[in-house]
Short mmCIF file of C-alpha atoms in Angstrom, two decimals:
data_model
loop_
_atom_site.label_atom_id
_atom_site.label_comp_id
_atom_site.label_asym_id
_atom_site.label_seq_id
_atom_site.Cartn_x
_atom_site.Cartn_y
_atom_site.Cartn_z
CA MET D 1 -14.49 78.99 -90.67
CA SER D 2 -17.85 79.08 -88.91
CA GLN D 3 -18.03 77.74 -85.36
CA THR D 4 -21.73 76.96 -85.71
CA PRO D 5 -22.60 73.25 -85.31
CA ARG D 6 -23.89 71.43 -88.39
CA PHE D 7 -27.23 71.04 -86.66
CA PRO D 8 -28.73 72.41 -83.42
CA ILE D 9 -27.54 70.70 -80.26
CA ASP D 10 -30.31 69.20 -78.21
CA ARG D 11 -29.92 70.63 -74.72
CA ARG D 12 -31.44 67.67 -72.88
CA ARG D 13 -29.19 65.29 -74.78
CA PHE D 14 -26.14 67.35 -73.85
CA LEU D 15 -27.09 67.27 -70.16
CA ALA D 16 -27.88 63.57 -70.12
CA THR D 17 -25.17 62.05 -72.28
CA GLY D 18 -22.13 64.18 -71.51
CA ALA D 19 -20.36 66.65 -73.71
CA ALA D 20 -17.69 64.39 -75.20
CA SER D 21 -20.01 61.92 -76.90
CA LEU D 22 -22.33 64.70 -78.08
CA ALA D 23 -19.44 66.72 -79.47
CA ALA D 24 -18.36 63.82 -81.60
CA THR D 25 -21.79 63.46 -83.19
CA ALA D 26 -22.15 67.23 -83.66
CA GLY D 27 -18.79 67.57 -85.35
CA LEU D 28 -17.32 69.65 -82.53
CA GLY D 29 -14.35 67.46 -81.71
CA SER D 30 -13.45 65.77 -78.45
CA LEU D 31 -13.86 67.56 -75.13
CA GLY D 32 -11.30 65.35 -73.43
CA SER D 33 -12.99 63.00 -71.04
CA ALA D 34 -16.70 62.34 -71.13
CA LEU D 35 -18.77 64.16 -68.56
CA SER D 36 -20.66 62.26 -65.93
CA SER D 37 -24.38 61.99 -66.40
CA VAL D 38 -26.20 64.71 -64.56
CA PRO D 39 -28.02 63.91 -61.31
CA ALA D 40 -31.79 64.19 -61.31
CA LEU D 41 -32.58 67.82 -62.13
CA ALA D 42 -34.25 70.10 -59.64
CA GLN D 43 -37.58 71.62 -60.59
CA GLY D 44 -37.21 74.30 -63.25
CA LYS D 45 -34.64 74.88 -65.96
CA PRO D 46 -31.01 74.40 -64.88
CA LEU D 47 -28.32 76.97 -65.65
CA VAL D 48 -25.55 75.35 -67.73
CA ILE D 49 -22.07 76.88 -67.92
CA ALA D 50 -19.26 75.85 -70.24
CA ALA D 51 -16.12 76.64 -68.25
CA PRO D 52 -12.42 76.15 -69.06
CA ALA D 53 -11.95 73.94 -66.01
CA THR D 54 -13.62 72.69 -62.87
CA PRO D 55 -12.18 73.85 -59.53
CA GLN D 56 -9.14 71.99 -58.26
CA SER D 57 -10.12 72.92 -54.70
CA LEU D 58 -13.10 74.45 -52.93
CA ASP D 59 -10.89 75.86 -50.17
CA SER D 60 -10.45 79.61 -50.59
CA GLU D 61 -7.26 79.51 -48.56
CA PHE D 62 -5.38 77.70 -51.29
CA ASP D 63 -6.89 78.17 -54.74
CA GLY D 64 -7.66 81.27 -56.79
CA SER D 65 -8.50 79.73 -60.16
CA LEU D 66 -11.64 80.70 -62.08
CA GLY D 67 -13.56 77.54 -61.21
CA THR D 68 -12.82 77.99 -57.52
CA ILE D 69 -13.80 81.65 -57.30
CA ASP D 70 -17.05 80.93 -59.12
CA MET D 71 -17.83 78.22 -56.55
CA ILE D 72 -16.84 80.35 -53.54
CA GLY D 73 -19.19 83.13 -54.66
CA CYS D 74 -22.14 80.70 -54.65
CA LEU D 75 -21.37 78.49 -51.66
CA TYR D 76 -20.31 81.13 -49.13
CA ASP D 77 -21.23 84.59 -47.86
CA SER D 78 -19.20 87.34 -46.22
CA LEU D 79 -20.28 89.62 -43.39
CA ILE D 80 -21.00 92.57 -45.67
CA ALA D 81 -20.99 93.35 -49.40
CA PHE D 82 -20.72 96.38 -51.63
CA LYS D 83 -24.02 97.94 -52.63
CA THR D 84 -24.67 97.40 -56.33
CA ILE D 85 -25.56 100.15 -58.79
CA PRO D 86 -26.35 100.25 -62.54
CA ASP D 87 -23.28 100.29 -64.77
CA PRO D 88 -22.97 103.81 -66.24
CA ASP D 89 -22.36 102.44 -69.75
CA ALA D 90 -24.78 99.50 -69.57
CA PRO D 91 -27.64 100.33 -67.16
CA GLU D 92 -29.18 96.84 -67.43
CA ILE D 93 -26.04 95.46 -65.76
CA LEU D 94 -25.33 95.98 -62.06
CA ARG D 95 -21.87 96.46 -60.58
CA GLU D 96 -20.37 97.01 -57.14
CA ASP D 97 -20.24 100.60 -55.97
CA VAL D 98 -16.56 100.77 -55.06
CA ALA D 99 -16.32 104.56 -54.80
CA SER D 100 -14.86 106.11 -51.68
CA TYR D 101 -17.35 107.32 -49.03
CA PRO D 102 -15.30 108.96 -46.25
CA GLU D 103 -18.46 109.72 -44.26
CA LEU D 104 -19.42 106.02 -43.99
CA PRO D 105 -17.78 103.38 -41.74
CA GLY D 106 -14.60 102.23 -43.42
CA GLY D 107 -15.26 104.58 -46.34
CA ILE D 108 -17.47 102.03 -48.14
CA ASN D 109 -21.06 101.90 -49.36
CA ALA D 110 -21.94 98.50 -47.91
CA VAL D 111 -25.02 96.35 -47.39
CA GLY D 112 -25.41 93.56 -44.87
CA LYS D 113 -24.95 89.91 -45.73
CA LEU D 114 -24.32 87.69 -42.71
CA ALA D 115 -24.14 90.84 -40.59
CA GLU D 116 -27.29 92.92 -40.16
CA SER D 117 -25.50 95.98 -38.74
CA TRP D 118 -22.00 97.20 -37.94
CA THR D 119 -20.00 100.04 -36.46
CA ALA D 120 -16.36 100.98 -36.90
CA GLY D 121 -13.94 103.30 -35.17
CA GLU D 122 -12.88 106.40 -37.07
CA ASP D 123 -9.27 105.68 -36.13
CA GLY D 124 -9.36 102.34 -38.00
CA THR D 125 -8.49 100.21 -34.99
CA TRP D 126 -11.79 98.38 -34.46
CA ALA D 127 -15.04 97.23 -36.05
CA GLU D 128 -18.02 95.39 -34.58
CA PHE D 129 -20.62 93.31 -36.42
CA LYS D 130 -24.08 92.19 -35.29
CA LEU D 131 -24.93 88.91 -37.02
CA ARG D 132 -28.32 87.96 -38.37
CA LYS D 133 -30.10 85.47 -36.14
CA GLY D 134 -31.40 82.19 -37.49
CA VAL D 135 -29.01 81.98 -40.46
CA LEU D 136 -28.31 78.32 -41.29
CA SER D 137 -25.39 76.73 -43.11
CA ASN D 138 -25.82 74.12 -45.80
CA TRP D 139 -25.43 71.59 -42.96
CA GLY D 140 -28.20 73.13 -40.86
CA ASN D 141 -25.96 74.74 -38.20
CA GLU D 142 -26.82 78.25 -37.04
CA LEU D 143 -24.41 81.12 -37.68
CA THR D 144 -22.81 82.52 -34.50
CA ALA D 145 -19.91 84.80 -33.64
CA GLU D 146 -17.80 81.71 -32.97
CA ASP D 147 -17.94 80.89 -36.69
CA VAL D 148 -16.30 84.23 -37.48
CA VAL D 149 -13.68 83.75 -34.75
CA TRP D 150 -12.85 80.21 -35.92
CA THR D 151 -12.67 81.29 -39.58
CA TRP D 152 -10.04 83.92 -38.74
CA ALA D 153 -8.16 81.55 -36.44
CA ARG D 154 -7.88 79.24 -39.44
CA LYS D 155 -6.36 82.06 -41.49
CA PHE D 156 -3.69 82.57 -38.86
CA ALA D 157 -3.00 78.85 -38.52
CA LEU D 158 -2.69 78.09 -42.22
CA GLY D 159 -0.97 81.31 -43.23
CA ALA D 160 -2.00 81.08 -46.89
CA ILE D 161 -4.31 83.59 -48.62
CA GLY D 162 -5.90 84.44 -45.28
CA GLY D 163 -2.42 84.90 -43.89
CA PHE D 164 -1.88 87.69 -46.41
CA PHE D 165 -4.98 89.40 -45.01
CA THR D 166 -3.80 89.14 -41.41
CA LYS D 167 -0.41 90.61 -42.34
CA LEU D 168 -2.01 93.38 -44.38
CA LEU D 169 -4.06 94.38 -41.33
CA ALA D 170 -0.98 94.08 -39.08
CA MET D 171 -2.90 91.71 -36.81
CA SER D 172 -0.99 90.31 -33.86
CA GLY D 173 -2.92 87.06 -33.47
CA PRO D 174 -6.31 85.30 -33.38
CA ASP D 175 -7.23 87.20 -30.22
CA ASN D 176 -7.76 90.28 -32.42
CA ILE D 177 -11.16 88.75 -33.26
CA VAL D 178 -13.46 88.26 -30.27
CA ALA D 179 -17.00 86.93 -29.81
CA VAL D 180 -18.66 89.62 -27.68
CA ASP D 181 -21.79 87.50 -27.40
CA LYS D 182 -23.48 84.81 -29.47
CA TYR D 183 -24.34 87.16 -32.33
CA THR D 184 -21.72 89.92 -31.98
CA VAL D 185 -18.12 89.79 -33.13
CA ARG D 186 -15.47 92.46 -32.67
CA PHE D 187 -12.21 93.09 -34.56
CA GLN D 188 -9.69 94.92 -32.37
CA LEU D 189 -6.38 95.71 -34.06
CA PRO D 190 -3.11 96.58 -32.32
CA GLN D 191 -2.81 99.62 -34.61
CA ALA D 192 -4.87 101.53 -37.15
CA SER D 193 -5.59 99.97 -40.52
CA PRO D 194 -7.53 101.74 -43.30
CA LEU D 195 -8.41 98.35 -44.82
CA LEU D 196 -10.15 96.78 -41.84
CA MET D 197 -13.64 97.27 -43.26
CA LYS D 198 -12.78 96.96 -46.95
CA LEU D 199 -11.23 93.53 -46.49
CA GLN D 200 -14.48 92.24 -44.99
CA LEU D 201 -16.01 92.51 -48.47
CA ASN D 202 -13.32 90.43 -50.15
CA LEU D 203 -14.67 87.29 -51.83
CA TYR D 204 -12.16 85.21 -49.85
CA ASN D 205 -13.26 86.61 -46.53
CA ASN D 206 -16.20 84.24 -46.46
CA ILE D 207 -17.38 82.75 -43.16
CA LEU D 208 -17.17 79.01 -42.46
CA ASP D 209 -19.53 76.78 -40.53
CA SER D 210 -17.13 75.98 -37.69
CA THR D 211 -19.44 73.35 -36.20
CA LYS D 212 -19.27 71.22 -39.36
CA CYS D 213 -15.56 71.91 -39.89
CA LYS D 214 -14.70 70.80 -36.35
CA GLU D 215 -16.78 67.68 -36.86
CA MET D 216 -14.78 66.82 -40.00
CA ALA D 217 -11.37 67.78 -38.58
CA THR D 218 -8.86 65.18 -37.45
CA LYS D 219 -5.74 65.25 -35.35
CA ALA D 220 -3.66 65.28 -38.50
CA ASP D 221 -5.94 67.83 -40.14
CA PRO D 222 -7.26 70.14 -37.38
CA TRP D 223 -8.51 72.79 -39.82
CA ALA D 224 -10.50 70.40 -42.06
CA ARG D 225 -8.43 71.08 -45.17
CA ASP D 226 -9.25 67.74 -46.77
CA PHE D 227 -12.96 68.23 -46.19
CA LEU D 228 -13.11 71.83 -47.44
CA ALA D 229 -11.14 71.00 -50.57
CA ASN D 230 -14.02 68.81 -51.74
CA GLU D 231 -17.12 70.07 -49.91
CA SER D 232 -18.59 73.32 -48.63
CA ALA D 233 -19.44 74.42 -45.12
CA GLY D 234 -20.90 77.86 -45.55
CA PHE D 235 -23.93 80.10 -45.38
CA GLY D 236 -24.32 80.85 -49.11
CA PRO D 237 -27.29 80.23 -51.44
CA TYR D 238 -26.06 76.95 -52.99
CA ARG D 239 -24.74 73.59 -51.84
CA ILE D 240 -22.58 71.08 -53.68
CA LYS D 241 -24.54 68.18 -55.11
CA LEU D 242 -21.75 66.72 -57.26
CA LEU D 243 -18.06 67.50 -57.75
CA ALA D 244 -16.37 65.48 -60.50
CA ARG D 245 -13.06 67.18 -61.25
CA GLY D 246 -12.25 67.45 -64.92
CA GLN D 247 -15.91 66.89 -65.74
CA GLN D 248 -18.52 68.97 -63.92
CA VAL D 249 -19.86 70.49 -60.73
CA VAL D 250 -23.55 70.44 -59.87
CA LEU D 251 -24.87 73.10 -57.49
CA GLU D 252 -28.26 72.91 -55.83
CA GLY D 253 -30.12 76.00 -54.63
CA ARG D 254 -30.91 76.12 -50.92
CA SER D 255 -34.56 76.62 -50.04
CA ASP D 256 -33.47 77.45 -46.47
CA TYR D 257 -31.08 80.24 -47.50
CA TYR D 258 -31.65 83.30 -45.31
CA GLY D 259 -31.88 85.57 -48.38
CA GLY D 260 -34.46 83.38 -50.08
CA ALA D 261 -33.98 80.47 -52.47
CA PRO D 262 -32.13 81.44 -55.67
CA ALA D 263 -34.29 81.81 -58.77
CA ILE D 264 -32.28 79.11 -60.55
CA ALA D 265 -32.50 75.93 -58.51
CA GLN D 266 -29.70 73.98 -60.19
CA VAL D 267 -26.41 75.00 -61.82
CA LEU D 268 -24.37 72.66 -64.03
CA TYR D 269 -20.77 73.85 -64.33
CA LYS D 270 -19.15 71.77 -67.06
CA GLU D 271 -15.49 71.58 -68.04
CA VAL D 272 -15.04 72.38 -71.73
CA PRO D 273 -11.31 73.06 -72.24
CA THR D 274 -11.28 74.76 -75.66
CA SER D 275 -12.88 78.14 -76.26
CA ALA D 276 -13.99 77.23 -79.81
CA THR D 277 -16.06 74.37 -78.42
CA ARG D 278 -17.50 76.59 -75.70
CA VAL D 279 -18.59 79.00 -78.43
CA SER D 280 -20.25 76.21 -80.43
CA LEU D 281 -22.15 74.93 -77.43
CA LEU D 282 -23.43 78.44 -76.68
CA GLN D 283 -24.48 79.00 -80.28
CA GLY D 284 -26.27 75.67 -80.37
CA GLY D 285 -28.16 76.34 -77.15
CA ALA D 286 -26.60 73.49 -75.17
CA VAL D 287 -25.19 75.90 -72.59
CA ASP D 288 -26.38 79.23 -71.23
CA ILE D 289 -22.95 80.79 -70.56
CA ALA D 290 -19.62 80.28 -72.32
CA GLN D 291 -16.74 81.55 -70.20
CA THR D 292 -13.38 83.13 -71.14
CA LEU D 293 -13.69 83.40 -74.88
CA GLN D 294 -11.15 85.04 -77.17
CA PRO D 295 -11.78 88.61 -78.42
CA LEU D 296 -12.39 87.50 -82.02
CA GLU D 297 -14.92 84.90 -80.83
CA ILE D 298 -16.70 87.55 -78.76
CA GLU D 299 -16.83 89.82 -81.79
CA ARG D 300 -18.38 87.08 -83.94
CA LEU D 301 -21.01 86.26 -81.31
CA LYS D 302 -22.50 89.74 -81.60
CA SER D 303 -24.28 88.68 -84.79
CA VAL D 304 -25.54 85.32 -83.53
CA PRO D 305 -29.32 85.20 -82.88
CA GLY D 306 -30.31 84.23 -79.35
CA VAL D 307 -26.86 85.07 -77.94
CA LYS D 308 -25.76 88.19 -76.13
CA SER D 309 -22.29 89.36 -75.11
CA GLU D 310 -22.15 91.95 -72.35
CA THR D 311 -18.87 93.69 -71.60
CA VAL D 312 -18.06 96.17 -68.85
CA SER D 313 -15.03 98.03 -67.56
CA ALA D 314 -13.31 95.82 -65.02
CA SER D 315 -10.43 95.43 -62.58
CA PRO D 316 -8.04 93.06 -64.44
CA MET D 317 -4.70 94.35 -65.67
CA PHE D 318 -2.47 92.88 -68.38
CA TRP D 319 1.25 93.61 -68.36
CA VAL D 320 4.78 92.30 -68.87
CA GLU D 321 6.96 91.85 -65.80
CA LEU D 322 10.41 93.40 -66.25
CA ASN D 323 12.64 91.55 -63.82
CA THR D 324 15.07 94.05 -62.31
CA LYS D 325 17.44 91.23 -61.31
CA PHE D 326 18.17 90.64 -65.01
CA ALA D 327 20.37 93.17 -66.81
CA PRO D 328 19.64 95.49 -68.50
CA PHE D 329 16.21 95.73 -66.82
CA ASP D 330 17.91 97.03 -63.69
CA LYS D 331 18.09 100.35 -65.57
CA VAL D 332 15.05 102.64 -65.50
CA GLU D 333 15.74 103.96 -69.00
CA VAL D 334 15.66 100.45 -70.47
CA ARG D 335 12.36 99.67 -68.78
CA GLN D 336 10.91 102.93 -70.06
CA ALA D 337 12.20 102.11 -73.56
CA MET D 338 10.35 98.78 -73.48
CA ASN D 339 7.13 100.64 -72.75
CA TYR D 340 7.63 103.07 -75.63
CA ALA D 341 8.50 100.17 -77.96
CA PHE D 342 5.47 98.03 -77.14
CA PRO D 343 2.88 98.29 -79.98
CA THR D 344 -0.07 99.04 -77.68
CA LYS D 345 -2.34 100.58 -80.32
CA GLU D 346 -1.93 97.63 -82.67
CA VAL D 347 -2.44 95.11 -79.85
CA LEU D 348 -5.64 96.82 -78.71
CA LYS D 349 -6.97 96.93 -82.27
CA THR D 350 -5.97 93.56 -83.71
CA ILE D 351 -5.81 91.31 -80.65
CA PHE D 352 -8.13 92.71 -77.98
CA ARG D 353 -10.53 93.99 -80.66
CA GLY D 354 -12.39 96.47 -78.50
CA THR D 355 -12.48 94.32 -75.35
CA ALA D 356 -9.78 96.31 -73.53
CA THR D 357 -8.45 99.83 -73.07
CA ALA D 358 -4.89 101.10 -72.84
CA MET D 359 -3.34 100.76 -69.39
CA ASP D 360 -2.33 104.30 -68.46
CA GLY D 361 -1.81 103.72 -64.74
CA THR D 362 -0.34 101.37 -62.19
CA MET D 363 -3.60 100.06 -60.67
CA PRO D 364 -7.15 99.39 -61.92
CA ALA D 365 -8.64 102.53 -63.43
CA ILE D 366 -12.09 101.75 -61.96
CA TYR D 367 -10.83 101.92 -58.35
CA PRO D 368 -10.95 105.00 -56.10
CA GLY D 369 -7.58 106.68 -55.74
CA PHE D 370 -6.49 105.87 -59.30
CA VAL D 371 -4.24 108.50 -60.87
CA GLU D 372 -4.53 108.53 -64.66
CA ASP D 373 -1.63 108.98 -67.06
CA THR D 374 0.99 107.88 -64.52
CA ALA D 375 1.98 105.10 -66.93
CA ALA D 376 0.86 106.54 -70.26
CA TYR D 377 3.65 105.45 -72.61
CA SER D 378 2.79 106.14 -76.25
CA ASP D 379 4.01 103.99 -79.14
CA ASP D 380 7.24 105.83 -79.94
CA LEU D 381 10.24 103.89 -81.29
CA ASP D 382 12.35 107.05 -81.61
CA LYS D 383 11.86 107.73 -77.90
CA ALA D 384 12.76 104.10 -77.15
CA ARG D 385 16.01 104.42 -79.15
CA GLU D 386 16.85 107.65 -77.31
CA LEU D 387 16.38 105.98 -73.92
CA LEU D 388 18.48 102.94 -74.87
CA ALA D 389 21.29 105.25 -75.95
CA LYS D 390 21.00 107.11 -72.64
CA ALA D 391 21.32 103.76 -70.86
CA GLY D 392 24.52 103.03 -72.76
CA LEU D 393 22.89 100.56 -75.17
CA PRO D 394 22.69 102.40 -78.49
CA ASP D 395 23.04 99.09 -80.40
CA GLY D 396 20.40 97.32 -78.34
CA PHE D 397 20.77 94.00 -76.48
CA GLU D 398 19.52 90.41 -76.42
CA THR D 399 16.90 89.03 -74.04
CA THR D 400 13.98 86.59 -73.70
CA LEU D 401 10.21 87.11 -73.49
CA ALA D 402 8.15 84.29 -71.94
CA TYR D 403 4.45 83.80 -72.55
CA ASN D 404 1.67 81.45 -71.52
CA ALA D 405 0.93 78.72 -74.06
CA GLY D 406 -2.54 78.38 -72.55
CA ASP D 407 -3.56 81.94 -73.44
CA PRO D 408 -4.05 82.24 -77.22
CA ILE D 409 -3.66 86.04 -77.30
CA GLN D 410 -0.17 86.04 -75.81
CA GLU D 411 1.73 84.44 -78.70
CA PRO D 412 0.59 86.90 -81.40
CA MET D 413 1.16 89.73 -78.95
CA ALA D 414 4.70 88.49 -78.28
CA ILE D 415 5.41 88.29 -82.03
CA LEU D 416 4.25 91.88 -82.56
CA PHE D 417 6.48 93.05 -79.73
CA GLN D 418 9.42 91.02 -81.03
CA THR D 419 9.05 92.72 -84.43
CA ALA D 420 8.88 96.20 -82.91
CA LEU D 421 11.98 95.59 -80.78
CA ARG D 422 13.93 94.40 -83.80
CA ASP D 423 13.55 97.92 -85.23
CA ILE D 424 15.47 99.40 -82.28
CA GLY D 425 18.20 96.76 -82.20
CA VAL D 426 16.78 94.57 -79.43
CA LYS D 427 16.83 90.87 -80.25
CA VAL D 428 14.21 88.91 -78.37
CA SER D 429 13.85 85.15 -78.18
CA LEU D 430 10.30 84.00 -77.47
CA LYS D 431 9.79 81.27 -74.89
CA LYS D 432 6.47 79.38 -74.76
CA ILE D 433 5.68 78.17 -71.24
CA PRO D 434 3.11 75.35 -70.74
CA ALA D 435 -0.01 76.60 -69.00
CA GLY D 436 0.43 74.13 -66.14
CA THR D 437 3.82 75.53 -65.15
CA PHE D 438 3.43 79.16 -66.23
CA PHE D 439 2.63 80.57 -62.79
CA ASN D 440 5.65 78.75 -61.39
CA GLU D 441 7.80 80.72 -63.82
CA VAL D 442 6.12 83.98 -62.78
CA SER D 443 6.32 83.40 -59.04
CA GLY D 444 9.79 81.90 -59.32
CA ARG D 445 11.02 85.07 -61.04
CA THR D 446 12.96 82.97 -63.56
CA GLN D 447 12.44 85.08 -66.70
CA PRO D 448 13.74 88.55 -67.64
CA MET D 449 10.40 89.39 -69.30
CA ILE D 450 7.13 87.50 -68.87
CA PHE D 451 3.48 88.29 -69.57
CA PHE D 452 1.13 88.35 -66.61
CA THR D 453 -2.46 89.27 -65.83
CA ASP D 454 -3.95 89.75 -62.39
CA THR D 455 -6.45 91.71 -60.32
CA PRO D 456 -6.22 93.24 -56.85
CA TRP D 457 -9.55 92.23 -55.35
CA CYS D 458 -9.73 95.03 -52.79
CA PRO D 459 -10.69 98.31 -54.51
CA ASP D 460 -8.20 100.50 -52.73
CA PRO D 461 -4.95 102.18 -53.86
CA LEU D 462 -3.00 101.00 -50.81
CA TYR D 463 -3.99 97.37 -51.36
CA SER D 464 -3.26 97.56 -55.08
CA MET D 465 0.13 99.20 -54.78
CA GLN D 466 1.28 97.16 -51.80
CA LEU D 467 0.28 93.92 -53.50
CA TYR D 468 2.65 94.42 -56.42
CA PHE D 469 5.27 97.05 -55.57
CA ASP D 470 6.24 96.65 -51.92
CA SER D 471 9.77 95.24 -52.11
CA LYS D 472 8.91 92.59 -49.50
CA THR D 473 5.60 91.33 -50.86
CA PHE D 474 5.48 87.87 -52.44
CA SER D 475 3.56 89.08 -55.51
CA ASN D 476 6.25 91.62 -56.49
CA TYR D 477 7.33 89.23 -59.24
CA GLY D 478 9.69 91.67 -60.96
CA ASN D 479 11.84 92.23 -57.85
CA TYR D 480 11.09 95.96 -57.99
CA ALA D 481 12.51 97.86 -55.02
CA ASN D 482 12.35 101.54 -54.14
CA GLU D 483 12.99 102.69 -50.57
CA LYS D 484 10.73 105.72 -50.89
CA VAL D 485 7.87 103.58 -52.23
CA ASP D 486 8.31 101.18 -49.31
CA ALA D 487 8.23 104.07 -46.84
CA LEU D 488 5.10 105.61 -48.38
CA LEU D 489 3.32 102.24 -48.36
CA ALA D 490 4.27 101.67 -44.72
CA GLU D 491 2.93 105.09 -43.76
CA GLY D 492 -0.28 104.55 -45.72
CA ALA D 493 -0.86 101.19 -44.05
CA VAL D 494 -1.44 102.83 -40.67
CA THR D 495 -3.19 106.01 -41.88
CA ALA D 496 -6.94 106.04 -41.35
CA ASP D 497 -7.33 109.51 -42.88
CA THR D 498 -8.60 108.80 -46.41
CA LYS D 499 -7.44 112.10 -47.90
CA LYS D 500 -3.92 111.70 -46.52
CA ARG D 501 -3.68 108.04 -47.54
CA PHE D 502 -4.82 108.77 -51.10
CA ALA D 503 -2.22 111.55 -51.33
CA LEU D 504 0.48 109.10 -50.27
CA MET D 505 -0.69 106.56 -52.84
CA ASP D 506 -0.81 109.27 -55.53
CA GLU D 507 2.91 109.72 -55.03
CA VAL D 508 3.53 105.97 -55.11
CA GLN D 509 1.67 105.64 -58.41
CA LYS D 510 3.70 108.44 -59.98
CA ILE D 511 7.02 106.94 -58.85
CA VAL D 512 6.13 103.44 -60.02
CA GLY D 513 4.80 104.69 -63.35
CA LYS D 514 8.00 106.63 -64.00
CA GLU D 515 10.28 103.75 -62.98
CA ALA D 516 8.29 101.30 -65.13
CA PRO D 517 8.77 97.87 -63.47
CA TRP D 518 6.09 96.64 -65.91
CA ILE D 519 5.26 97.12 -69.55
CA PHE D 520 1.80 98.59 -69.00
CA ILE D 521 -0.42 97.09 -71.73
CA ALA D 522 -4.16 96.92 -71.16
CA TYR D 523 -7.20 96.94 -68.91
CA PRO D 524 -9.25 93.99 -70.26
CA ASN D 525 -13.02 94.25 -69.92
CA PHE D 526 -15.11 91.59 -68.19
CA THR D 527 -17.42 89.95 -70.70
CA VAL D 528 -20.32 87.56 -70.19
CA ASN D 529 -21.35 85.54 -73.23
CA ARG D 530 -24.81 84.14 -72.62
CA ARG D 531 -28.11 83.08 -74.08
CA ALA D 532 -30.36 86.10 -74.50
CA ASN D 533 -33.03 84.78 -72.13
CA LEU D 534 -30.65 84.72 -69.14
CA LYS D 535 -30.95 87.87 -67.03
CA GLY D 536 -29.38 89.41 -63.95
CA PHE D 537 -25.66 89.82 -64.65
CA THR D 538 -23.78 91.65 -61.88
CA TYR D 539 -20.10 92.58 -62.19
CA TYR D 540 -17.91 91.95 -59.15
CA THR D 541 -14.33 93.20 -58.80
CA SER D 542 -13.30 89.61 -57.99
CA ASN D 543 -14.28 88.84 -61.61
CA ASN D 544 -16.39 85.82 -60.80
CA MET D 545 -19.99 84.96 -61.55
CA ARG D 546 -22.62 84.59 -58.86
CA PHE D 547 -25.39 82.49 -60.22
CA GLN D 548 -27.80 83.50 -57.46
CA ASP D 549 -28.15 86.87 -59.21
CA MET D 550 -29.50 85.28 -62.40
CA SER D 551 -32.84 84.13 -63.70
CA PHE D 552 -34.43 83.08 -66.96
CA GLY D 553 -36.81 85.56 -68.51
#
């Protein structure tokens, strides 16, 4: 059935009347609640995005959903950023240069953002940043070193996502970040950390306007959590003009941005919950970008005039957690058997449809330090049977596989896997988890097998492996534990020598791949589905869109 509307959607009518009422007249079905009418448009054509959801919070300490990361990338800036280079497979698209550069400070090819220059110790214990002078926040307050100090003090105090960063760097307290003078800030660690510089480029290491935050803080809320959940206080290219959760966000370009006003002066980020409707709106010209579409929808868009889908190799990983606290997944042979039994080739062909590649390692393949073929399990049911027999389970066993009801590709994938396992005597019951509670099931470690997809935002083997396979880390959702892996990770965490650290992480990847705490499925690509006249797509390893890069041509 075609997803094309019965007649072209008038863009101005969509912007002015709200998507729900328009959808009804266009035969697209309800979008849920009607969208608010759009504020008076800035000069020039606005950029309109159909997104699955608006952000639940604008505070990067507490929310990592798609809507939030898209907002953070437009409202805030970090001290430095990766230099961008043309994608080797799609030269018209830029991407971060995440390769390792041992001769450069921190081993990264960086450009200045809020910092105009920087130096770092070769031993990984310190780094110093000279800030740009005259940089203003969206509230008109000038950037100073005190903003950086306060931002990191907030991370320590709240202990959320920023708390993970402080622990990863083995920081002892807020006094590890010092304002040397008004425009110079110094990070001084109690011991070496190879990630000191790399973490400065993380999307969630943005710098806050401490003057505005202190103004909005209260005795009950000293770190302005309530304010930052609904507003921005940063030095990025956009400001919030309207936030209506469940409906839309309106961003306004800043003419006083230190990097120059963005080419697109206004961004309308609209909540459109179903992917089929997002496709229809893109086809009809009512929106410029349709986010997170299904592989079959992406395939069909390739033949639609005026629409372009761009896909690039990316950092996301898609796997099944094998919870080692549930028998028989405490046995290595059983976990290996699950990998050999998973129908990877069929899943890549019929479900991902060319938008993903086989996952043959334990971290993103695009990151430096990746070791290929450490988790290359071919589709081999005979090998799976052999391993089950070796584990003392020649007749198989019974278990449960949980999947996210909010992700349409997971159910057919689960059914394919269920069928394959039946051939080796393993009886699997499928359990559909509502999207709203799915992450609770993952983080609560309540299921023996559960699908999951995630991305380590720091392009480094230590960060990637420690995030998921250190026995003490929160995000080790399968309860995997190996004393040697823990020891290698601990040694790598205080090793500034890149060559030595990569060698340590090579060994970790090989151990983890062999012990198979996951069913290693796929590396999904990052795809942007857009109107053909929208230019300037840049791929970031945080897998968000930064609208300041774009323009209409």
